[in-house]
Short mmCIF file of C-alpha atoms and ligand atoms in Angstrom, two decimals:
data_model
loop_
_atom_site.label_atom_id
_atom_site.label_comp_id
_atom_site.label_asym_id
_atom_site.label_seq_id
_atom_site.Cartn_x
_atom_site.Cartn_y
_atom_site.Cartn_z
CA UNK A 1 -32.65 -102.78 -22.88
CA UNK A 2 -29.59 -104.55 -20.58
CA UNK A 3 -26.30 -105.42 -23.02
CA UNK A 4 -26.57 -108.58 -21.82
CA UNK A 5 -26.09 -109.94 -25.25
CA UNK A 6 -25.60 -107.63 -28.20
CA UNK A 7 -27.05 -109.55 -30.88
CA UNK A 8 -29.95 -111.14 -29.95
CA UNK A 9 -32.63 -112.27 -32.80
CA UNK A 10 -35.25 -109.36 -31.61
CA UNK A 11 -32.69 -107.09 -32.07
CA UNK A 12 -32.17 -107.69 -35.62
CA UNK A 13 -35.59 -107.48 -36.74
CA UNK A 14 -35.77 -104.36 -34.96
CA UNK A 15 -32.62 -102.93 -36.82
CA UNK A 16 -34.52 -103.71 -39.76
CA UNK A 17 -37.38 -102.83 -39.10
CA UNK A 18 -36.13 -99.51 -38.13
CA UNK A 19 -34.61 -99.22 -41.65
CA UNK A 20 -38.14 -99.89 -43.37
CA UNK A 21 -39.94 -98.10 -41.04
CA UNK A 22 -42.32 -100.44 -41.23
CA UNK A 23 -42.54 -102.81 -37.83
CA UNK A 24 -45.79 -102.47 -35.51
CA UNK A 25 -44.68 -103.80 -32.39
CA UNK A 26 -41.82 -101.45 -31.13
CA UNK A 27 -42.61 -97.83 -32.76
CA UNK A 28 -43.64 -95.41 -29.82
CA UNK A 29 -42.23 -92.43 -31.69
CA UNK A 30 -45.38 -91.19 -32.00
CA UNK A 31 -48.23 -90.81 -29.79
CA UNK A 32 -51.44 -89.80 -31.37
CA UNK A 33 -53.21 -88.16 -28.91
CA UNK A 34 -56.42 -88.03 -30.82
CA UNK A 35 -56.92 -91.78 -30.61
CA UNK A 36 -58.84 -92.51 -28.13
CA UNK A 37 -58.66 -96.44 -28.41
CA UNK A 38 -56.45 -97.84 -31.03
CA UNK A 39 -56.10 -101.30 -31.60
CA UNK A 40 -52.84 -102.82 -31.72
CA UNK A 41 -51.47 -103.66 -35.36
CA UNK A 42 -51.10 -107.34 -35.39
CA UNK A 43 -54.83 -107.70 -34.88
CA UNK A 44 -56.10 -109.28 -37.34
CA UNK A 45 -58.97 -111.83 -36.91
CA UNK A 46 -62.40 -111.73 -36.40
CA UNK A 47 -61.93 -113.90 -32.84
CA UNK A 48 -59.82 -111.05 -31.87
CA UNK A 49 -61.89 -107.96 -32.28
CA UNK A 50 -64.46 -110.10 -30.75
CA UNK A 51 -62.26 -110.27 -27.92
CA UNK A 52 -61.20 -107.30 -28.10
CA UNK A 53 -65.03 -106.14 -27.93
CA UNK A 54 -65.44 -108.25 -24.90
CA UNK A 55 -62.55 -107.24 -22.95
CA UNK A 56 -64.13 -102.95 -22.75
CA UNK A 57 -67.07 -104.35 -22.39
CA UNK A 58 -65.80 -106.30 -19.24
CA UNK A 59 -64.20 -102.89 -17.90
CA UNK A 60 -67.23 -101.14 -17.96
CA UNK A 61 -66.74 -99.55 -20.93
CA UNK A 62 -69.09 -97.95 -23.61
CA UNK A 63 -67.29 -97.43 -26.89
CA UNK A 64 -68.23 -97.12 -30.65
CA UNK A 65 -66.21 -98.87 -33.43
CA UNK A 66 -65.10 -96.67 -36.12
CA UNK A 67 -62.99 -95.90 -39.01
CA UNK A 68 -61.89 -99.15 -40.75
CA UNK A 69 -62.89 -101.13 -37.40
CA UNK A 70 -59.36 -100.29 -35.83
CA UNK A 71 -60.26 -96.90 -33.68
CA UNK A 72 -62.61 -97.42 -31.13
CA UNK A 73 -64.03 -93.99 -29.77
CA UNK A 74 -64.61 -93.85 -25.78
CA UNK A 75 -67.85 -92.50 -24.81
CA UNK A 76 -67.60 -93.23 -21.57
CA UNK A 77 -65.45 -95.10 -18.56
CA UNK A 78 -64.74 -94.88 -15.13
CA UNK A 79 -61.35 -95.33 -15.12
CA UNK A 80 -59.24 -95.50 -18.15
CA UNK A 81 -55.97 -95.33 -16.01
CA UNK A 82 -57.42 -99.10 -15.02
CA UNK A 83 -57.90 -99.26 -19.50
CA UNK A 84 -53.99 -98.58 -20.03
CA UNK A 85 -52.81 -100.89 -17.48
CA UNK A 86 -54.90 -104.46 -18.55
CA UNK A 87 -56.15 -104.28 -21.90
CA UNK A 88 -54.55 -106.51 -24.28
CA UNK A 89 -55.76 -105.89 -27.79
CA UNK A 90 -54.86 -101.88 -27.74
CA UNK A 91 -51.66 -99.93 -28.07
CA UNK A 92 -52.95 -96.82 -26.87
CA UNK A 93 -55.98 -95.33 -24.76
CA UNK A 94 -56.17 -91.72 -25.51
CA UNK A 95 -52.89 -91.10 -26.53
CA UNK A 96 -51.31 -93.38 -23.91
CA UNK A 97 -49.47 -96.37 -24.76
CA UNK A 98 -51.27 -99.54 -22.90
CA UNK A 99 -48.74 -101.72 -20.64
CA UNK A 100 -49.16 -104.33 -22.59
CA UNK A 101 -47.46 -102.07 -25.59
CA UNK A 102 -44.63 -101.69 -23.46
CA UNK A 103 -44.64 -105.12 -22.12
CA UNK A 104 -44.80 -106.73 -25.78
CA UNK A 105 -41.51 -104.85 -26.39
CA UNK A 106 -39.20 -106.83 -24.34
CA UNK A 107 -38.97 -109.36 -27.01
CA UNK A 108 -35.95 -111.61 -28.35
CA UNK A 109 -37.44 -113.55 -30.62
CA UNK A 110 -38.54 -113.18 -33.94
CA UNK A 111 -42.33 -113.61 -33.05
CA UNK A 112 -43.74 -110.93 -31.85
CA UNK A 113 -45.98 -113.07 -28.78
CA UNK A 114 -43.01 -114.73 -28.03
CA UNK A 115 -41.75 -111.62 -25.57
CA UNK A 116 -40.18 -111.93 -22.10
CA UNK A 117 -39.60 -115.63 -20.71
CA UNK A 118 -42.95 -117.08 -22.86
CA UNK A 119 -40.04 -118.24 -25.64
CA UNK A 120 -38.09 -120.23 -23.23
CA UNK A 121 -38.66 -123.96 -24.42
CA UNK A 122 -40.15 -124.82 -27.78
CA UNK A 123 -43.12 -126.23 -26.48
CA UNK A 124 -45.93 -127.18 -29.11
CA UNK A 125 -49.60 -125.94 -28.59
CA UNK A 126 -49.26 -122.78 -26.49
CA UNK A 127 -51.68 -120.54 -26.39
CA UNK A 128 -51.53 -116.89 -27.98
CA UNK A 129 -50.28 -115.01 -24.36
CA UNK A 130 -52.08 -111.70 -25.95
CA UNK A 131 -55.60 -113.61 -26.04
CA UNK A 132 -55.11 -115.38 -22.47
CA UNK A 133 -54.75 -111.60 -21.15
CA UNK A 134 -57.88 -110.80 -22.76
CA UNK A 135 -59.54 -113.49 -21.38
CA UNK A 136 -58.21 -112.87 -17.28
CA UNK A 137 -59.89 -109.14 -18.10
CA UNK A 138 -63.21 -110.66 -19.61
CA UNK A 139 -63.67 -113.14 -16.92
CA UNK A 140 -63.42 -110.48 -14.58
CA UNK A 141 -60.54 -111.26 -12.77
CA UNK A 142 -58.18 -108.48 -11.12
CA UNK A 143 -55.58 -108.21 -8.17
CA UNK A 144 -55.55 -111.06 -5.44
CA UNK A 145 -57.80 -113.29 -7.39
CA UNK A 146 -56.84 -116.75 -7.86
CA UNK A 147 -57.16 -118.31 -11.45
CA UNK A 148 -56.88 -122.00 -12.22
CA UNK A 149 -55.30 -123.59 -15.23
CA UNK A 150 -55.15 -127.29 -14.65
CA UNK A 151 -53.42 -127.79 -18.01
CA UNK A 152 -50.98 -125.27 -17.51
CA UNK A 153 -48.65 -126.64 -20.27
CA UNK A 154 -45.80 -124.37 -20.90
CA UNK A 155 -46.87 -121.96 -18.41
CA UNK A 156 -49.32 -119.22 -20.62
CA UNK A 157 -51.53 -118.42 -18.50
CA UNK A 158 -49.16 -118.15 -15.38
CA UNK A 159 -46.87 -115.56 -16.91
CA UNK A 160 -50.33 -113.77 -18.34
CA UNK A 161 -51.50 -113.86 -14.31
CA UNK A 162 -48.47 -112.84 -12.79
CA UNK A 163 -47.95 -109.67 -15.59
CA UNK A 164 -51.79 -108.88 -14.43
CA UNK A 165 -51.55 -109.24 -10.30
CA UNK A 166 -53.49 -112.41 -10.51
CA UNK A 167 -52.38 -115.69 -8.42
CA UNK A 168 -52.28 -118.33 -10.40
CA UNK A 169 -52.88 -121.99 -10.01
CA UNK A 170 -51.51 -124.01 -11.89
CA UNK A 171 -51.20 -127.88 -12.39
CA UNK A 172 -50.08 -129.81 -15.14
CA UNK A 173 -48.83 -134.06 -15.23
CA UNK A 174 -46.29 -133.74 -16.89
CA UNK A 175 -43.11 -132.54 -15.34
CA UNK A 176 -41.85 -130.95 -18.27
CA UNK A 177 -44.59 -128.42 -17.90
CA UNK A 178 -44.12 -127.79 -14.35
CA UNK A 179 -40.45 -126.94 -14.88
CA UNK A 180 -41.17 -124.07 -17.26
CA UNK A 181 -44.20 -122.73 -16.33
CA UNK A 182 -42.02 -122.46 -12.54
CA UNK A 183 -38.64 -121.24 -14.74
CA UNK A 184 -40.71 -118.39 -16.74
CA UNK A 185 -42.68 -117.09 -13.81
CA UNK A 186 -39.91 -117.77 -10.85
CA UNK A 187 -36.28 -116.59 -12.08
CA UNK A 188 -36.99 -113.34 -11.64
CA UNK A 189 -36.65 -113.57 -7.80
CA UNK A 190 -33.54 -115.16 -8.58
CA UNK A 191 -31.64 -113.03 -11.61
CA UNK A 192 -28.29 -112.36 -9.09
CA UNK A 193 -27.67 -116.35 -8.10
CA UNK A 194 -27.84 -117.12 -11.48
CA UNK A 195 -25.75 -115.05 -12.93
CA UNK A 196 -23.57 -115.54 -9.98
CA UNK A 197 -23.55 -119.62 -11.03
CA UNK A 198 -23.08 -118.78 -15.14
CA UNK A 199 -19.33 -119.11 -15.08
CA UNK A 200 -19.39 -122.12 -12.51
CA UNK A 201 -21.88 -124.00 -14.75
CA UNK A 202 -20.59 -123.15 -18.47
CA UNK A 203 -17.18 -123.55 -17.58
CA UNK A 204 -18.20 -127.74 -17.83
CA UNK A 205 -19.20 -127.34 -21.03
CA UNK A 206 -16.47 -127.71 -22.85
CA UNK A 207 -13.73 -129.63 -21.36
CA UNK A 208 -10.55 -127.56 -21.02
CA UNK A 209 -7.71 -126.61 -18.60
CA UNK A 210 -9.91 -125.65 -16.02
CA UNK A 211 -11.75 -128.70 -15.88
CA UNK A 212 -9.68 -131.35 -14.35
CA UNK A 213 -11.19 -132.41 -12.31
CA UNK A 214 -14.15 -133.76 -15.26
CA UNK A 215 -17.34 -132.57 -13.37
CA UNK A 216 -19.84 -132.72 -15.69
CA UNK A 217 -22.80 -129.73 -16.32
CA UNK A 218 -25.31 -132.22 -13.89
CA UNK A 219 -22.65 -132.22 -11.27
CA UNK A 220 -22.57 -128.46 -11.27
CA UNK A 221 -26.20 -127.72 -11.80
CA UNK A 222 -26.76 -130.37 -8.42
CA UNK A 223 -24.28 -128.10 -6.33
CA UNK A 224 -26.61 -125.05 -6.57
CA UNK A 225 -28.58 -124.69 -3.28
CA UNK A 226 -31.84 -122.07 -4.67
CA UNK A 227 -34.25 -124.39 -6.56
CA UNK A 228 -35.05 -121.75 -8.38
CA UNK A 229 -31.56 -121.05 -9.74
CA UNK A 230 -31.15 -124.60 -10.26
CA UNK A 231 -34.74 -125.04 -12.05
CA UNK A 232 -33.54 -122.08 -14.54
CA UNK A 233 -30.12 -124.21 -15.22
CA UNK A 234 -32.19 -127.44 -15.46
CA UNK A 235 -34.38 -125.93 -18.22
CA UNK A 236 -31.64 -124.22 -20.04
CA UNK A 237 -30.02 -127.43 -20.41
CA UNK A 238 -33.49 -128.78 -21.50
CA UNK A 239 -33.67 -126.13 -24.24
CA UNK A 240 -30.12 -126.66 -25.34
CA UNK A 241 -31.50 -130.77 -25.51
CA UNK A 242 -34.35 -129.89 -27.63
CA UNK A 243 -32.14 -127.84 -29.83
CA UNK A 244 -30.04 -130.55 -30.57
CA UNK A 245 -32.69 -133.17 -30.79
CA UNK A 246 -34.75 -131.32 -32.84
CA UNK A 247 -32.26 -128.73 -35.06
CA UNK A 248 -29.07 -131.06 -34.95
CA UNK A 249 -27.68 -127.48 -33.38
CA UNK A 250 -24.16 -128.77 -31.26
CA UNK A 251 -25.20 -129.34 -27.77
CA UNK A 252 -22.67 -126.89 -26.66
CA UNK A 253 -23.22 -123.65 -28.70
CA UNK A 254 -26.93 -124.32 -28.35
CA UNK A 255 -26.89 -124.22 -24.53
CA UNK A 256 -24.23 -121.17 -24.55
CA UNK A 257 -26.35 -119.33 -26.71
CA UNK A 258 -29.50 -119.90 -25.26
CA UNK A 259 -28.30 -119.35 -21.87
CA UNK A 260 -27.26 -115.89 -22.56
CA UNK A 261 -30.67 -115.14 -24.28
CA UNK A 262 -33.12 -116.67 -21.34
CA UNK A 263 -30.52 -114.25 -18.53
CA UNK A 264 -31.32 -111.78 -20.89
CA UNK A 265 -35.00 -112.66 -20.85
CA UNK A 266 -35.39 -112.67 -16.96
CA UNK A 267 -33.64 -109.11 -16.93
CA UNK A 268 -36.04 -107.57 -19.08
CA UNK A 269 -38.59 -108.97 -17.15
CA UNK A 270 -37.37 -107.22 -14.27
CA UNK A 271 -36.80 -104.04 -15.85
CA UNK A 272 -40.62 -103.78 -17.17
CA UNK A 273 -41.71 -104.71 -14.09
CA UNK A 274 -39.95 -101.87 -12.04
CA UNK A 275 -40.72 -99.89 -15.23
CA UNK A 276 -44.40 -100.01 -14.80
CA UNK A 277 -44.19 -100.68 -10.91
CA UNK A 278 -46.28 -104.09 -11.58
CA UNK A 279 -47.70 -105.70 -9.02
CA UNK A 280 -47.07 -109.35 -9.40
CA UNK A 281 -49.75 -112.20 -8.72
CA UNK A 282 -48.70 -115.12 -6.74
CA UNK A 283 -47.38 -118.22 -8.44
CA UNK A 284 -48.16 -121.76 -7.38
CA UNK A 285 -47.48 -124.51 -10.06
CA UNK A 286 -46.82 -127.85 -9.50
CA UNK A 287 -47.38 -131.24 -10.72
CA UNK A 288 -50.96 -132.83 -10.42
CA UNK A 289 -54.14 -134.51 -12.32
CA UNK A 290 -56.64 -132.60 -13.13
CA UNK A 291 -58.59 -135.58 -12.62
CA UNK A 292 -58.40 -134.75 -8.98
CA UNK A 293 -57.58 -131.56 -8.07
CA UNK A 294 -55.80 -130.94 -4.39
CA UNK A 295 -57.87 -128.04 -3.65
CA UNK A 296 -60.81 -127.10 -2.17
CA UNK A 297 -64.48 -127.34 -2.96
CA UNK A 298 -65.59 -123.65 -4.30
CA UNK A 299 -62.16 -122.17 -3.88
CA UNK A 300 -60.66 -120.40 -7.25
CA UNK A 301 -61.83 -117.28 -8.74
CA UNK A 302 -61.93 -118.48 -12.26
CA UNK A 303 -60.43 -121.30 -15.14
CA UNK A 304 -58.46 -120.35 -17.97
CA UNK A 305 -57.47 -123.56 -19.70
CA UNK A 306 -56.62 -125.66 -22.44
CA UNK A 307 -57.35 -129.09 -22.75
CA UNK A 308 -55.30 -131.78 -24.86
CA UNK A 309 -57.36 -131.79 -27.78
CA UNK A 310 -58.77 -135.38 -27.87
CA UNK A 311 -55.60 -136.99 -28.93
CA UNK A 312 -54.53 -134.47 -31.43
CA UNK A 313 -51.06 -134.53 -29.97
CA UNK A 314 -49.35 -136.96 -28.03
CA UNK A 315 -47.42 -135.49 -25.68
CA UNK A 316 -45.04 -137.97 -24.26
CA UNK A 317 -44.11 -139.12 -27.37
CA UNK A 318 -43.22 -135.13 -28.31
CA UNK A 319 -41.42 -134.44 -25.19
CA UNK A 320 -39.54 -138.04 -24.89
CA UNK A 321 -36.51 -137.00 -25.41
CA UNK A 322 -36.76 -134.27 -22.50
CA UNK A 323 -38.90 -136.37 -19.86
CA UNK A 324 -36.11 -139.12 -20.37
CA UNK A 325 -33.63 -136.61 -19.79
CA UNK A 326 -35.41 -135.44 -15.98
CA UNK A 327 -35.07 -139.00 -15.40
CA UNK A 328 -39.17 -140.16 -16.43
CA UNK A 329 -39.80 -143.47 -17.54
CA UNK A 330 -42.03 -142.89 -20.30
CA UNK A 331 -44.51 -146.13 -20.52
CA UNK A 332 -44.98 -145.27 -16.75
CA UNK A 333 -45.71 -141.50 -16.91
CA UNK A 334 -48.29 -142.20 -20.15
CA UNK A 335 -50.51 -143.57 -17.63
CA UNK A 336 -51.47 -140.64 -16.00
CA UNK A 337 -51.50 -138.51 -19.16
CA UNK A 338 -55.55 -137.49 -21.11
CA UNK A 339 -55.51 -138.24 -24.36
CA UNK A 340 -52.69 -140.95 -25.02
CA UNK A 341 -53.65 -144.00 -23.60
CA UNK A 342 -55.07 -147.12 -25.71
CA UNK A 343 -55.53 -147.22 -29.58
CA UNK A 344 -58.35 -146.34 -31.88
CA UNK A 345 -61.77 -146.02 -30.54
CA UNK A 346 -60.44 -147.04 -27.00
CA UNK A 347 -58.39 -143.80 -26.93
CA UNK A 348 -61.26 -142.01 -27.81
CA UNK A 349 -63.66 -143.50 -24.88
CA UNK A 350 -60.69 -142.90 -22.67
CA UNK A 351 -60.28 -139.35 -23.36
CA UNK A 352 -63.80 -139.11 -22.83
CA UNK A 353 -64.13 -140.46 -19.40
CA UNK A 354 -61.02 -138.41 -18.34
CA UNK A 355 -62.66 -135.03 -19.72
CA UNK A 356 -65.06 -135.90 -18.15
CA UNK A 357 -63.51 -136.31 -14.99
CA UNK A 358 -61.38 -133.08 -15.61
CA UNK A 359 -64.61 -130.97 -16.52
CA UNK A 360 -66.43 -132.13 -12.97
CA UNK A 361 -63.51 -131.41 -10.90
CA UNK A 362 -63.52 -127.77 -12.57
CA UNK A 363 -66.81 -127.43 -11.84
CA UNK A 364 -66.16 -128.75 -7.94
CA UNK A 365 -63.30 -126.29 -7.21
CA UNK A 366 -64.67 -122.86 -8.93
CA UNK A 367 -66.64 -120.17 -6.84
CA UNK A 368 -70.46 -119.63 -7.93
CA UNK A 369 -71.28 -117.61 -10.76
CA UNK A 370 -67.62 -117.75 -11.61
CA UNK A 371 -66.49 -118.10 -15.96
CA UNK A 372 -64.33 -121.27 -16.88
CA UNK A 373 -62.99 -120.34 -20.07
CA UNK A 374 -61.90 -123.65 -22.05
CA UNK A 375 -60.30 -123.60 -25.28
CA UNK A 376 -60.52 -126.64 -27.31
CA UNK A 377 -60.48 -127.85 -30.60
CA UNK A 378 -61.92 -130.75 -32.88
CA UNK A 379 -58.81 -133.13 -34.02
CA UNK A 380 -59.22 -135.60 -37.16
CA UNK A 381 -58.19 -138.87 -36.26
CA UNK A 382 -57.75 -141.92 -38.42
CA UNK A 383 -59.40 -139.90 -41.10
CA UNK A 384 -62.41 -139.10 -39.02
CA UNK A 385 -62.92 -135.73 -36.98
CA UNK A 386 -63.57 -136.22 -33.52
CA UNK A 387 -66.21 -133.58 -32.05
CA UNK A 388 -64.43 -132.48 -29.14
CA UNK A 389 -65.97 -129.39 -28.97
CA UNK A 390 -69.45 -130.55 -28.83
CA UNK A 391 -68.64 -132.92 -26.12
CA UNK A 392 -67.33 -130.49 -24.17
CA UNK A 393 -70.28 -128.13 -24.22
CA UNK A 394 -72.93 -131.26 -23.71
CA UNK A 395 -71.38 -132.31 -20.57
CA UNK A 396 -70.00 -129.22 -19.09
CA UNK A 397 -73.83 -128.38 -19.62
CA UNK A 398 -74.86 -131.44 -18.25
CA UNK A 399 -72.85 -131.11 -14.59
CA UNK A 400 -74.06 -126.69 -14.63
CA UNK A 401 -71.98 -124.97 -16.51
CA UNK A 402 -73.62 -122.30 -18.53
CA UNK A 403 -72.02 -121.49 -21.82
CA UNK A 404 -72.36 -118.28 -22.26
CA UNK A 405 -70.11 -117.36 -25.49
CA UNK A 406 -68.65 -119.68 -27.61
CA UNK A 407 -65.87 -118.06 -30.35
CA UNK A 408 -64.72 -119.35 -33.20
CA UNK A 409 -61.11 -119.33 -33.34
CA UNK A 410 -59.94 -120.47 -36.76
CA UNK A 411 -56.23 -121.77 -36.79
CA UNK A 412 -53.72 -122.23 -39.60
CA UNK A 413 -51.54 -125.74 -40.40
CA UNK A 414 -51.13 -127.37 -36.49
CA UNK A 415 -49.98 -130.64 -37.53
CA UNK A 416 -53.02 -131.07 -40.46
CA UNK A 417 -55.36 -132.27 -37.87
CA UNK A 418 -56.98 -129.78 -36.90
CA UNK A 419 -58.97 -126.49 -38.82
CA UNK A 420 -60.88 -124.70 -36.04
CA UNK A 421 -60.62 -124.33 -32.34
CA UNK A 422 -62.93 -122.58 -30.08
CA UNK A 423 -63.24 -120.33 -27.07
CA UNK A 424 -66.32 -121.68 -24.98
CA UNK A 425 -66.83 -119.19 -21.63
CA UNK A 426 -68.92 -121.29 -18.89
CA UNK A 427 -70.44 -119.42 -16.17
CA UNK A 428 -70.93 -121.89 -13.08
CA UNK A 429 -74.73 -120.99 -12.59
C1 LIG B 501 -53.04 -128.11 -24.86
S1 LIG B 501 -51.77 -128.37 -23.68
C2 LIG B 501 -51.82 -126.92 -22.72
C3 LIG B 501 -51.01 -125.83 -23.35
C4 LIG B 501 -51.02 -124.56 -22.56
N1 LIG B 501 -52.30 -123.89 -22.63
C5 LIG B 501 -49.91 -123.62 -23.02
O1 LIG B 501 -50.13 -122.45 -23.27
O2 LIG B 501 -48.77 -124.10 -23.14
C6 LIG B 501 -52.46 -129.61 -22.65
C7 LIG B 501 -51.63 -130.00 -21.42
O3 LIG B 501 -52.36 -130.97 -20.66
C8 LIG B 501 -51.41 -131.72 -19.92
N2 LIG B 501 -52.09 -132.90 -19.35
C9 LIG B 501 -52.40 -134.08 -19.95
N3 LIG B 501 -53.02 -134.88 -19.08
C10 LIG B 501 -53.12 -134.23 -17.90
C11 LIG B 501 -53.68 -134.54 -16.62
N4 LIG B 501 -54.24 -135.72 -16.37
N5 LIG B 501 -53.63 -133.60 -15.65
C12 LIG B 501 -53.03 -132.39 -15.87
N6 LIG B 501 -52.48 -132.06 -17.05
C13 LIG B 501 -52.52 -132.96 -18.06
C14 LIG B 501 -50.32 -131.99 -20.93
O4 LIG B 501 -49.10 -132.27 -20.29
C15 LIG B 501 -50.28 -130.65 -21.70
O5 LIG B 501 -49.29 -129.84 -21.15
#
């Protein structure tokens, strides 16, 4: 742990948590070497077991389930060296703590998926980062491959990659999305020229004696010459934004605060990766349709993605205040976005066609015999639920796709409009 900042959030759960002796996600004190796969503690759902099922099962694995459901006993593998370093759902493999264990334990936040840079922005609709590792494994992927997630959002499954040695792909409209799926996955090649620019930059925050000369926080961020540097400072100032907008925190304190906890964030990062000597997957992310996808035919190794679901969310309108602030004009940028154009049945058809769309050009750029995994829910709209899912599996079906599982995935109050979201796997056949 650096002493970056002394009292971070994370901290003070684990202080108390310490004190009950109660808290899952950070107690290595004791190995039990008798367990030969345990699962980790904040598994809980049926989805997840399932997954958790699938993910051995992927690694060659034969296993039996026993005692309460959350001991799995090995019977036989080929390398469980291989089992420590990717699984996601288990804390140890024969007395071994998994990385992911370790990984999950560079946290400052109060929730425990929220670990390393995955916090950084309060983006709505993420995925669960634990479930999108389980999902690289059961697709198969491994070092060098290339996955795809052309709704790459706030930058899930690119984090997930790069912790696993996977390149990742990943392409998302919105610019918003681009800027912290590159900030999570990118500032650790960059931890000494920011902290060398920290002083420089906070020093306009507050107007005092040692700025005359009235540059303001832009002016600053605008002088540093690493993009990535100056994409980390871009989003803090982002997250400082949304704090205000959307806590009434004081623009200043906010972005002070936050600042210290996203250096802090990037260092850990860093330290678990020389920790566990990771090897990294390449990171390509930029801005794009997934309407038509700049890549080649038959050229990615698999799809992990999330859709918008129909028009369950409308994501301009929920990241205005930020897209105005990266200089977007919003009426303009809406036109490019699925899921929020027209009203009423219109924006239904709409969504349609540009699923459609979306779902072909998946199907154009993955590799034969290769999963798309696609997780998507059914939204209510205008007091009517819109079968998303079913669409999805008719006309991925229709173009050849295969679905070959399809997991329920039950979630709890997202914005009342939805109840249930599933995990359809699509093998290109
Ligand atoms: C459900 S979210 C993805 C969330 C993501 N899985 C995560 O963990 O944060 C859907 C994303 O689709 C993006 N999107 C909407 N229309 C798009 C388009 N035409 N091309 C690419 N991305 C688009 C939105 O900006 C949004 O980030």
């Amino acid at each position: 742990m650096t002493n970056e900042i002394q009292n971070f959030k994370g901290e003070r759960m684990l202080q108390r948590a310490k004190e009950l002796d109660s808290f899952w996600a950070y107690n290595t004190d004791e190995l039990p070497k008798d367990k030969q796969l345990l699962l980790l503690d904040n598994v809980q759902f049926i989805y997840e077991l399932a997954l958790a099922q699938l993910e051995l099962q992927s690694l060659g694995v034969r296993f039996e389930v026993t005692n309460g459901l959350r001991e799995f006993k090995l019977i036989e593998t080929k390398n469980e060296e291989e089992l420590q370093k990717k699984l996601a759902y288990f804390k140890f493999v024969k007395g071994k703590p998994t990385y992911y264990f370790q990984i999950i334990q560079k946290n400052r936040t109060r929730s425990v998926n929220q670990y390393l840079t995955h916090w950084i922005y309060p983006y709505k609709g993420k995925f669960h980062p634990q479930m999108i590792r389980a999902l690289l494994n059961i697709t198969g992927l491994g070092w060098g491959n290339t996955v795809l997630d052309p709704f790459i959002g706030s930058g899930t499954t690119a984090v997930e990659a790069q912790l696993l040695g996977i390149n990742c792909l990943g392409i998302d409209v919105s610019p918003l999305c681009v800027l912290q799926s590159k900030v999570k996955t990118e500032s650790i090649d960059v931890l000494p020229q920011i902290r060398e620019w920290k002083e420089e930059i906070t020093k306009r925050i507050k107007p005092s004696l040692f700025n005359l000369e009235g540059k303001t926080i832009d002016d600053a961020i605008n002088l540093i010459p690493d993009e990535k540097a100056k994409n980390f400072y871009r989003m803090a100032k982002l997250v400082a934004i949304s704090d205000n907008a959307r806590r009434g925190r004081e623009f200043s304190n906010a972005f002070l605060k936050n600042l210290e906890v996203m250096i802090s964030s990037v260092s850990d990062y860093i330290e678990i990766i020389k920790k566990l000597n990771l090897k990294l997957g390449k990171m390509d992310i930029k801005t794009g349709d997934s309407r038509a996808l700049p890549l080649n035919k038959e050229s990615i190794d698999g799809i992990v993605t999330s859709p918008p679901y129909s028009i369950a969310l409308d994501y301009v309108l929920n990241d205005a205040h930020a897209l105005k602030e990266l200089g977007y004009d919003l009426s303009e940028i809406r036109e490019e976005f699925v899921g929020v154009r027209g009203k009423g049945q219109t924006r239904i058809d709409l969504y349609n066609e540009d699923m459609k769309k979306s779902l072909e050009e998946m199907f154009r750029v993955l590799k034969p015999k290769k999963y798309a995994v696609i997780v998507i829910g059914n939204a209510t709209y205008m007091g009517q639920e819109v079968k998303t899912v079913e669409f999805t599996i008719n006309y991925a079906e229709k173009i050849g796709f295969k679905l070959v599982k399809n997991i329920d995935k039950i979630i709890f109050g997202l914005y009342n409009v939805m109840q249930k979201e599933n995990i359809l796997v699509f093998q290109k056949v």
